[in-house]
mmCIF file of C-alpha atoms in Angstrom:
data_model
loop_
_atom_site.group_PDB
_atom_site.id
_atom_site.type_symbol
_atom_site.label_atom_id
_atom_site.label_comp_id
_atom_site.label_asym_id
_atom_site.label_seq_id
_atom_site.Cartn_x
_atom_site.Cartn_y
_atom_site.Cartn_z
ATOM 1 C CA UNK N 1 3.273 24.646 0.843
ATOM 2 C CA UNK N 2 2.530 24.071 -2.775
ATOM 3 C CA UNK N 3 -1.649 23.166 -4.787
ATOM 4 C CA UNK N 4 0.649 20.871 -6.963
ATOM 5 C CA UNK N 5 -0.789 17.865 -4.702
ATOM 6 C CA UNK N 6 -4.463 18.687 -4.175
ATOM 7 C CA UNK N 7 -5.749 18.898 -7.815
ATOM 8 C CA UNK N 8 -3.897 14.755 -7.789
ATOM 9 C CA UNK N 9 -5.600 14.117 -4.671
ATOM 10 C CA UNK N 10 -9.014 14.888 -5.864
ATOM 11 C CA UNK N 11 -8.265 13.657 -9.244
ATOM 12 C CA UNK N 12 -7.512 10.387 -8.165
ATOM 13 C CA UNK N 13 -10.285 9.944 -5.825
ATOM 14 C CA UNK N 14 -12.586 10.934 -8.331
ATOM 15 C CA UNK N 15 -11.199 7.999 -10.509
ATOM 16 C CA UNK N 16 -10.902 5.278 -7.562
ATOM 17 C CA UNK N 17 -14.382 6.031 -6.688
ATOM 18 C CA UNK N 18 -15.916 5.797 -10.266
ATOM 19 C CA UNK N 19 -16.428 9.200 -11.604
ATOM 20 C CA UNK N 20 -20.075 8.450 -11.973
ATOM 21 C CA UNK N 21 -20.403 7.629 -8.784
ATOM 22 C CA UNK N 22 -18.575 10.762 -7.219
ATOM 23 C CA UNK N 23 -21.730 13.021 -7.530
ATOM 24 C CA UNK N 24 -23.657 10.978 -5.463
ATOM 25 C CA UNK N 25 -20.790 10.443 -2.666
ATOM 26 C CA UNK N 26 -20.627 13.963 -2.376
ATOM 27 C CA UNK N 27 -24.501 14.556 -2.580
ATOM 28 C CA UNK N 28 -24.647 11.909 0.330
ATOM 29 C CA UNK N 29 -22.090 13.374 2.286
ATOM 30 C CA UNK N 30 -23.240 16.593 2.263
ATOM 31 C CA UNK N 31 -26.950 15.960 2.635
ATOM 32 C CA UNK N 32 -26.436 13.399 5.514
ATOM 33 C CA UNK N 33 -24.573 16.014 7.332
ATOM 34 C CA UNK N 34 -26.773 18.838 6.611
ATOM 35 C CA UNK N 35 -30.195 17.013 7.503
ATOM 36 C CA UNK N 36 -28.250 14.874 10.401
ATOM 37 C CA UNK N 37 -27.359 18.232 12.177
ATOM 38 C CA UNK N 38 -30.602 20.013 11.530
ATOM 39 C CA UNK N 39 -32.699 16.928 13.258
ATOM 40 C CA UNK N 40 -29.971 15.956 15.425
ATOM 41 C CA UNK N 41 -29.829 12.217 13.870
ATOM 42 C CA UNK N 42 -26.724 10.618 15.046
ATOM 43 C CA UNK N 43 -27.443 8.115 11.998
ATOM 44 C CA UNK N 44 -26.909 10.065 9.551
ATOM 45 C CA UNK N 45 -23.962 11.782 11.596
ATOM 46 C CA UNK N 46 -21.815 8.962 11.485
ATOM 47 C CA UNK N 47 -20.599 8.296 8.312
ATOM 48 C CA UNK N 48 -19.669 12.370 7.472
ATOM 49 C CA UNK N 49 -18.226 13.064 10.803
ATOM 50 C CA UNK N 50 -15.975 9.966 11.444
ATOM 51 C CA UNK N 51 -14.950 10.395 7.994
ATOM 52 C CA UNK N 52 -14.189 14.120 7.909
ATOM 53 C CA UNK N 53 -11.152 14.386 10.312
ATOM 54 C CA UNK N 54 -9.015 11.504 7.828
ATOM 55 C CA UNK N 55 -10.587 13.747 4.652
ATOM 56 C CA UNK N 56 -9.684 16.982 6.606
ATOM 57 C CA UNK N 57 -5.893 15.424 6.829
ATOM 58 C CA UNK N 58 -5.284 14.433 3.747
ATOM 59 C CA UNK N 59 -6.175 17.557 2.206
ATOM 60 C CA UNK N 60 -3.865 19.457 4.718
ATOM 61 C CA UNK N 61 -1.349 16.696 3.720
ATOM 62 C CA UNK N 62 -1.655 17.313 0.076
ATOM 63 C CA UNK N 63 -0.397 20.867 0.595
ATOM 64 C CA UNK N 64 2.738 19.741 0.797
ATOM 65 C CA UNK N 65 3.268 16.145 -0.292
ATOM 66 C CA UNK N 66 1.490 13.467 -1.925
ATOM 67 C CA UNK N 67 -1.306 11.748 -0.981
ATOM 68 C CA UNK N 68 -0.987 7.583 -1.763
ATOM 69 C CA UNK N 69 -4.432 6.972 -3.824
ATOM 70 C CA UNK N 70 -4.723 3.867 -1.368
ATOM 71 C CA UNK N 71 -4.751 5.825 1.566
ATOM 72 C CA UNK N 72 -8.300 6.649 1.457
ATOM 73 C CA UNK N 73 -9.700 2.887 0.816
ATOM 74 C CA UNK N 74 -10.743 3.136 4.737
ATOM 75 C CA UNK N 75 -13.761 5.468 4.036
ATOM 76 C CA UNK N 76 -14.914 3.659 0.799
ATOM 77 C CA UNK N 77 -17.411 1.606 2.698
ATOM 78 C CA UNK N 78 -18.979 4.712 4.144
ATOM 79 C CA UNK N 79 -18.860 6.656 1.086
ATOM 80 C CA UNK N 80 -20.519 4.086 -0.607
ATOM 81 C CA UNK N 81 -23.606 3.596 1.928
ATOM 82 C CA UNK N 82 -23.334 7.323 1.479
ATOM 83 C CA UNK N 83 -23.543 7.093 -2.686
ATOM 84 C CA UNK N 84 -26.432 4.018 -2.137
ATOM 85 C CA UNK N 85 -28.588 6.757 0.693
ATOM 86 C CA UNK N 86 -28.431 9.229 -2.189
ATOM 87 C CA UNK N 87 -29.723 6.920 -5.156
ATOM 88 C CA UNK N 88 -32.659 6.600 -2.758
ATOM 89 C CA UNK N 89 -33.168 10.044 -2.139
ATOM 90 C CA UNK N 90 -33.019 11.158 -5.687
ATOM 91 C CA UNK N 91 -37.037 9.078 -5.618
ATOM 92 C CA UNK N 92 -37.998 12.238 -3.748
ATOM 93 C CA UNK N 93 -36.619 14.533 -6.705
ATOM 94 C CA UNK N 94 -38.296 16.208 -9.426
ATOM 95 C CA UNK N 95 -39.387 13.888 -12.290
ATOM 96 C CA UNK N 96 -36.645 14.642 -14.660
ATOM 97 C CA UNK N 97 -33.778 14.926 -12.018
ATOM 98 C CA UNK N 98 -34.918 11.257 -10.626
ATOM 99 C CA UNK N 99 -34.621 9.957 -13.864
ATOM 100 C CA UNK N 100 -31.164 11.332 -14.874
ATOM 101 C CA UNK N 101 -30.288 10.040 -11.311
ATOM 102 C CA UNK N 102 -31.630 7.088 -11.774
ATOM 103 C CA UNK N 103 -29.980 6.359 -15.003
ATOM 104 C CA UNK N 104 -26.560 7.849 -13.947
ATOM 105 C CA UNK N 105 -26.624 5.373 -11.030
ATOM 106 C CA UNK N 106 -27.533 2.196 -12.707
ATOM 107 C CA UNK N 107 -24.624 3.095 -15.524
ATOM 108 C CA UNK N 108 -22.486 3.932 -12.487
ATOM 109 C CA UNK N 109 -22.875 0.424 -10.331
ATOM 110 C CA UNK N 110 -22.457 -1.624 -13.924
ATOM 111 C CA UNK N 111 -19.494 0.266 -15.331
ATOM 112 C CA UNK N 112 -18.008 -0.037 -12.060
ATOM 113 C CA UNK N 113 -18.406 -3.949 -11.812
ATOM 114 C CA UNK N 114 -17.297 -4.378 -15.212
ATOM 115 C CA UNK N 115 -14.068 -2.672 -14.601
ATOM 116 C CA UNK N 116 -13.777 -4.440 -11.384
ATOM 117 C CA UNK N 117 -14.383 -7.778 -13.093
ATOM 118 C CA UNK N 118 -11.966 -6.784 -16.054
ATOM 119 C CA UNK N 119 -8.959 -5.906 -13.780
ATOM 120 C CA UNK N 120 -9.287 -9.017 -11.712
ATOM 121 C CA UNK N 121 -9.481 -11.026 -15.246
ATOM 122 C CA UNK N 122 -5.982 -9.236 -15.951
ATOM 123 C CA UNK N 123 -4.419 -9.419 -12.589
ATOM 124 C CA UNK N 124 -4.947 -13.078 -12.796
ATOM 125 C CA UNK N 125 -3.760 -13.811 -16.100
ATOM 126 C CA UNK N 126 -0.051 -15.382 -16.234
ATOM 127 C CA UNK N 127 1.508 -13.455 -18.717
ATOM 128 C CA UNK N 128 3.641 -10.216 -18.742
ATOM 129 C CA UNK N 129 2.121 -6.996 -17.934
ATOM 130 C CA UNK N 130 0.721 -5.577 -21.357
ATOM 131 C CA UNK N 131 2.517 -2.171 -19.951
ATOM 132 C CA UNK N 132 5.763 -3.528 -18.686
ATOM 133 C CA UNK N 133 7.386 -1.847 -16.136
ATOM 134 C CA UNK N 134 4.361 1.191 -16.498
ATOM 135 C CA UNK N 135 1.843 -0.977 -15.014
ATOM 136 C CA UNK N 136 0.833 -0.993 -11.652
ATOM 137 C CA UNK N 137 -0.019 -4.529 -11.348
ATOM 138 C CA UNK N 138 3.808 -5.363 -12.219
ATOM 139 C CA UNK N 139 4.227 -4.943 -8.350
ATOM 140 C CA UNK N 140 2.632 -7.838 -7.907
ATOM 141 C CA UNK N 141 4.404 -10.488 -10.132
ATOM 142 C CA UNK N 142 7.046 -12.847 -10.267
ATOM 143 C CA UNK N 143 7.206 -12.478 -6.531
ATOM 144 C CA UNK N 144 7.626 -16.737 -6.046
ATOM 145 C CA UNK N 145 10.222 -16.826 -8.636
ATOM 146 C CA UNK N 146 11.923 -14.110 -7.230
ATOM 147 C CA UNK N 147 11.796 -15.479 -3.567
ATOM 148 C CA UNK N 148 12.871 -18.671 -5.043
ATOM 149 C CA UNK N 149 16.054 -17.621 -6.246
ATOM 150 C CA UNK N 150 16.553 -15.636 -2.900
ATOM 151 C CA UNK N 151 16.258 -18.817 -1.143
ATOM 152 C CA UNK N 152 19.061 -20.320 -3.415
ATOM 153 C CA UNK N 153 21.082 -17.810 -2.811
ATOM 154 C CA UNK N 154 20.632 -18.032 1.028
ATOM 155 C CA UNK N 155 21.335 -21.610 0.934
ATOM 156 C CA UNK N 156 24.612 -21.447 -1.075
ATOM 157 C CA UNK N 157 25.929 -18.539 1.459
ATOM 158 C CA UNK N 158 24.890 -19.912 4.518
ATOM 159 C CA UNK N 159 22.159 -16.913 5.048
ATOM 160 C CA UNK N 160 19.625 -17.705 8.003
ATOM 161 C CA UNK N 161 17.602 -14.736 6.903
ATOM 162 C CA UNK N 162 16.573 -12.172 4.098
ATOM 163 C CA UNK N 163 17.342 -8.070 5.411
ATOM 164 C CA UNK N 164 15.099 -5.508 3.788
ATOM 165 C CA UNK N 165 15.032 -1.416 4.090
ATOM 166 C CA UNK N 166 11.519 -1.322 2.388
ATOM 167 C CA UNK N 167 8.010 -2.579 3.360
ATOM 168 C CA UNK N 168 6.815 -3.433 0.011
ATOM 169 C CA UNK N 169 9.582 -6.023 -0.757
ATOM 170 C CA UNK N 170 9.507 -7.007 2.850
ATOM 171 C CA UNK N 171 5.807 -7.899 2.478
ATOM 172 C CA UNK N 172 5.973 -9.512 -0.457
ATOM 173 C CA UNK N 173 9.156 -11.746 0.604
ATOM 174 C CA UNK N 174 7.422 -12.451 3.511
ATOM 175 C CA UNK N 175 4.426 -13.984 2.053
ATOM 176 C CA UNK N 176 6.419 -15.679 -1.042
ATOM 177 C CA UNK N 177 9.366 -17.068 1.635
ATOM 178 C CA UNK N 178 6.814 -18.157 4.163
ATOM 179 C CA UNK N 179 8.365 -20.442 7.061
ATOM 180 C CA UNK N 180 11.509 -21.038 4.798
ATOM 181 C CA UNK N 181 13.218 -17.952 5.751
ATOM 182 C CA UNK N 182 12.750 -14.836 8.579
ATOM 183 C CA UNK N 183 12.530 -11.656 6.646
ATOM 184 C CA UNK N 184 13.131 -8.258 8.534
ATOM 185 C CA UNK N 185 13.383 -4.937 7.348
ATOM 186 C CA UNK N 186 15.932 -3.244 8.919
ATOM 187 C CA UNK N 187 14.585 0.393 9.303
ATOM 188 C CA UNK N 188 10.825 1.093 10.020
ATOM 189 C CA UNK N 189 10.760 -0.403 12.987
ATOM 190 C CA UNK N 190 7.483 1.335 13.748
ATOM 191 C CA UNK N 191 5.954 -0.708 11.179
ATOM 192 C CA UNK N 192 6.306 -4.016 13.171
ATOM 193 C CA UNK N 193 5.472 -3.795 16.425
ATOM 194 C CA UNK N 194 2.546 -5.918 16.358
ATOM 195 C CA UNK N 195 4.573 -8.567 15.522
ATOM 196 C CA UNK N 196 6.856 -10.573 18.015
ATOM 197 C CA UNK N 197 10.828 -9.485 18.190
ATOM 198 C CA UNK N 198 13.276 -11.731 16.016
ATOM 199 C CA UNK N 199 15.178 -14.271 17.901
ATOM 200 C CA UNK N 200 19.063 -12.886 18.143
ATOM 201 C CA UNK N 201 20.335 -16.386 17.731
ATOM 202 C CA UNK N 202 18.840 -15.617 13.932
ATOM 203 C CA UNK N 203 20.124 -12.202 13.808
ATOM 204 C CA UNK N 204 23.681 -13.255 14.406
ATOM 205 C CA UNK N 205 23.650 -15.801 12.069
ATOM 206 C CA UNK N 206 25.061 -14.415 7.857
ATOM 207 C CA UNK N 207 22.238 -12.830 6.240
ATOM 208 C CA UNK N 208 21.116 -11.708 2.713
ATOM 209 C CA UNK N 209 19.748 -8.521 1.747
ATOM 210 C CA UNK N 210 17.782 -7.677 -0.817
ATOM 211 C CA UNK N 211 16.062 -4.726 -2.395
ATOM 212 C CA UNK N 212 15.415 -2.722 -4.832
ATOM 213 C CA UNK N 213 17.895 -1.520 -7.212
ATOM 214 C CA UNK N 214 17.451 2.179 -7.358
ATOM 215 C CA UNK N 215 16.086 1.844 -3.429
ATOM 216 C CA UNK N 216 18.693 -0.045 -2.204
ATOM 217 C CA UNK N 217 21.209 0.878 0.347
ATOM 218 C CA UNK N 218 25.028 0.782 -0.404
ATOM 219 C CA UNK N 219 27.936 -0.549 0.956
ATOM 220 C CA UNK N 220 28.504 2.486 3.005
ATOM 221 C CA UNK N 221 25.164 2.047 4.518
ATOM 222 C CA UNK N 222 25.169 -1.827 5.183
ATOM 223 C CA UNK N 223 28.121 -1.451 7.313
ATOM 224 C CA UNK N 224 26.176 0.549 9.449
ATOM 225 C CA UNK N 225 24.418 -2.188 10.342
ATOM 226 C CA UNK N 226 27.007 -4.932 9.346
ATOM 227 C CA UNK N 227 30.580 -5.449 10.057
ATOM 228 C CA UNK N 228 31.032 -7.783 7.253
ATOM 229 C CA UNK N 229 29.525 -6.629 4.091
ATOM 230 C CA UNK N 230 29.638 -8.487 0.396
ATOM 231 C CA UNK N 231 28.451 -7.467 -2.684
ATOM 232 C CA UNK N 232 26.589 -10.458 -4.776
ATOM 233 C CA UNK N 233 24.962 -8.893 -7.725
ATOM 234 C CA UNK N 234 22.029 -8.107 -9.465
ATOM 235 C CA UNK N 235 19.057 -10.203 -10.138
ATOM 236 C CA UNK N 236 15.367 -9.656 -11.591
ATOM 237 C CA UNK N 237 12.345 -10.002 -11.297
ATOM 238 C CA UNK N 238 10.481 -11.326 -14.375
ATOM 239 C CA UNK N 239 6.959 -12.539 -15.724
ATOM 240 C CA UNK N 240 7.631 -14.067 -19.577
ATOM 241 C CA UNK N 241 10.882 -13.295 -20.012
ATOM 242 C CA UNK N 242 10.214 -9.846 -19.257
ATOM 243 C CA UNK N 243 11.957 -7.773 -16.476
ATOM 244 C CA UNK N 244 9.797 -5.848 -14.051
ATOM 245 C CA UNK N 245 11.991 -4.851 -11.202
ATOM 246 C CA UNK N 246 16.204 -5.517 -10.712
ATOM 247 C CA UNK N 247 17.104 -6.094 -6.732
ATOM 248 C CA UNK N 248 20.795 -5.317 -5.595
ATOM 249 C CA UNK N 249 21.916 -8.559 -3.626
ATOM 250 C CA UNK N 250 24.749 -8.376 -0.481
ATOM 251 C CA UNK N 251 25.791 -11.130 2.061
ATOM 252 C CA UNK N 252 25.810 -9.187 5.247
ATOM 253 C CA UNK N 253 26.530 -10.818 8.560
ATOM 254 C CA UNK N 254 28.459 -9.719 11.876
ATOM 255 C CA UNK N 255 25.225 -7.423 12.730
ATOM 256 C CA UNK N 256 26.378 -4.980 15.673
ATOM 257 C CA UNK N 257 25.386 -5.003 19.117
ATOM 258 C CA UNK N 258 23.413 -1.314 18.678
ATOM 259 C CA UNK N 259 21.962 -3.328 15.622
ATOM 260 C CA UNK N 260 20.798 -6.174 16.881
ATOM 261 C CA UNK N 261 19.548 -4.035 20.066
ATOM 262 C CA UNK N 262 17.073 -2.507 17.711
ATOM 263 C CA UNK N 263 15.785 -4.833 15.893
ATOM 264 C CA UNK N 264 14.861 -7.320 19.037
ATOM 265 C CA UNK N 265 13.757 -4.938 21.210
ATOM 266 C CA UNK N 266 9.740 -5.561 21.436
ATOM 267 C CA UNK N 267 8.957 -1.390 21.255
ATOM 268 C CA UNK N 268 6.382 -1.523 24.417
ATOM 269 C CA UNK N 269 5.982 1.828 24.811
ATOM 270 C CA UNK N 270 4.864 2.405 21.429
ATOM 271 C CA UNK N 271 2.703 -0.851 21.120
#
């Protein structure tokens, strides 16, 4: 048990939300669920009390690890009808707390679409991230060039799929690859059972896996999985010349039985 997570968590959400904002999110919250319970309104209810069991976690969570800042994106909507219910209220206030509200509010909704407009502007611009390796929207780049050379790869070893241990570069091989290639992560399983089991005839076939350099597994690991396991490199990904992420490459194939058993079975039980 350790506060070295909560003072992140509501740090964070305080700068995901827009900090101007914040006041009236927690205004809302609080005012909806006061004057909800007092005149039994299951209106105003909703939002707070469907929202306060995930808030209620996360706090509990941050008390000993770290809570994601994404995590919470679920209750934005609320939280903002909550935020937008305040605004309205604050009509009701005293003269000069209306008008601090109401100026707080308007700065709020602009500086927040101006950001929002300004890191879209950047996310889509084709050049390096100004931050390198330090900015977060480096996860999302050089993804097709990357998968492109992954396909290459596959071709000149034979490889009728791509093997992954994470869900981020499973995701994004996924949606670079498309139809050219199956990619499936090898642990997680959990994680996929929405989606229908690989075909064995694929699994058996050679395979190359691909991750992250300082999350990849070794050699000792693969042949967990693998009977026959080859080592193949390094290679980048890159925006501009500029490296964002290296990926330790292996040719893996021979996938055992216990393997394979995993990895096709459909999970009904916990569907």
């Amino acid at each position: 048990m350790t506060l070295r997570y909560l003072g992140e968590l509501i740090g964070g959400q305080i700068g995901l939300l827009n900090p101007l904002l914040t006041p009236f999110v927690v205004w809302g919250f609080a005012a909806a669920l006061k004057r909800g319970w007092r005149n039994r309104d299951a209106g105003l209810l909703l939002v707070p009390l469907t929202s306060a069991p995930f808030l209620l976690y996360s706090v509990v969570h941050a008390m000993h690890d770290r809570v994601q800042g994404n995590w919470l994106a679920t209750l934005y909507p609320g939280l903002a009808v909550l935020a937008a219910w305040a605004s309205m209220e604050a009509e009701a206030a005293a003269p000069r707390l209306r008008r601090v509200a109401q100026v707080l509010f308007t700065v709020a909704v602009w500086a927040g679409l101006t950001t929002a407009l300004a890191v879209y502007v950047y996310l889509a611009m084709p050049v390096a991230p100004l931050l390198g390796r330090h900015d977060p929207s480096a996860q999302m780049r050089g993804w097709p060039e990357l998968a492109q050379t992954v396909a290459a790869m596959a071709d000149r070893n034979g490889a009728a799929w791509v093997a992954t241990t994470k869900h981020q570069t499973t995701g994004q091989l996924a949606w670079a690859l498309g139809d050219r290639l199956p990619v499936i992560q090898l642990t997680d399983p959990i994680r996929y059972v929405h989606l229908a089991a690989p075909p064995p005839e694929v699994l058996r076939e050679p395979a190359i896996y691909v991750e992250l350099e300082r999350r990849a597994a070794d050699g000792a690991a693969l042949e967990v999985w693998f009977r026959d396991v080859q080592p193949m490199g390094v290679i980048e990904r890159s925006v501009a010349g500029r490296t964002l992420a290296r990926y330790s490459v292996w040719r893996v194939n021979a996938l055992s039985e216990k393997s394979l058993a995993t990895l096709t079975k459909r999970r009904d039980n916990e569907r």
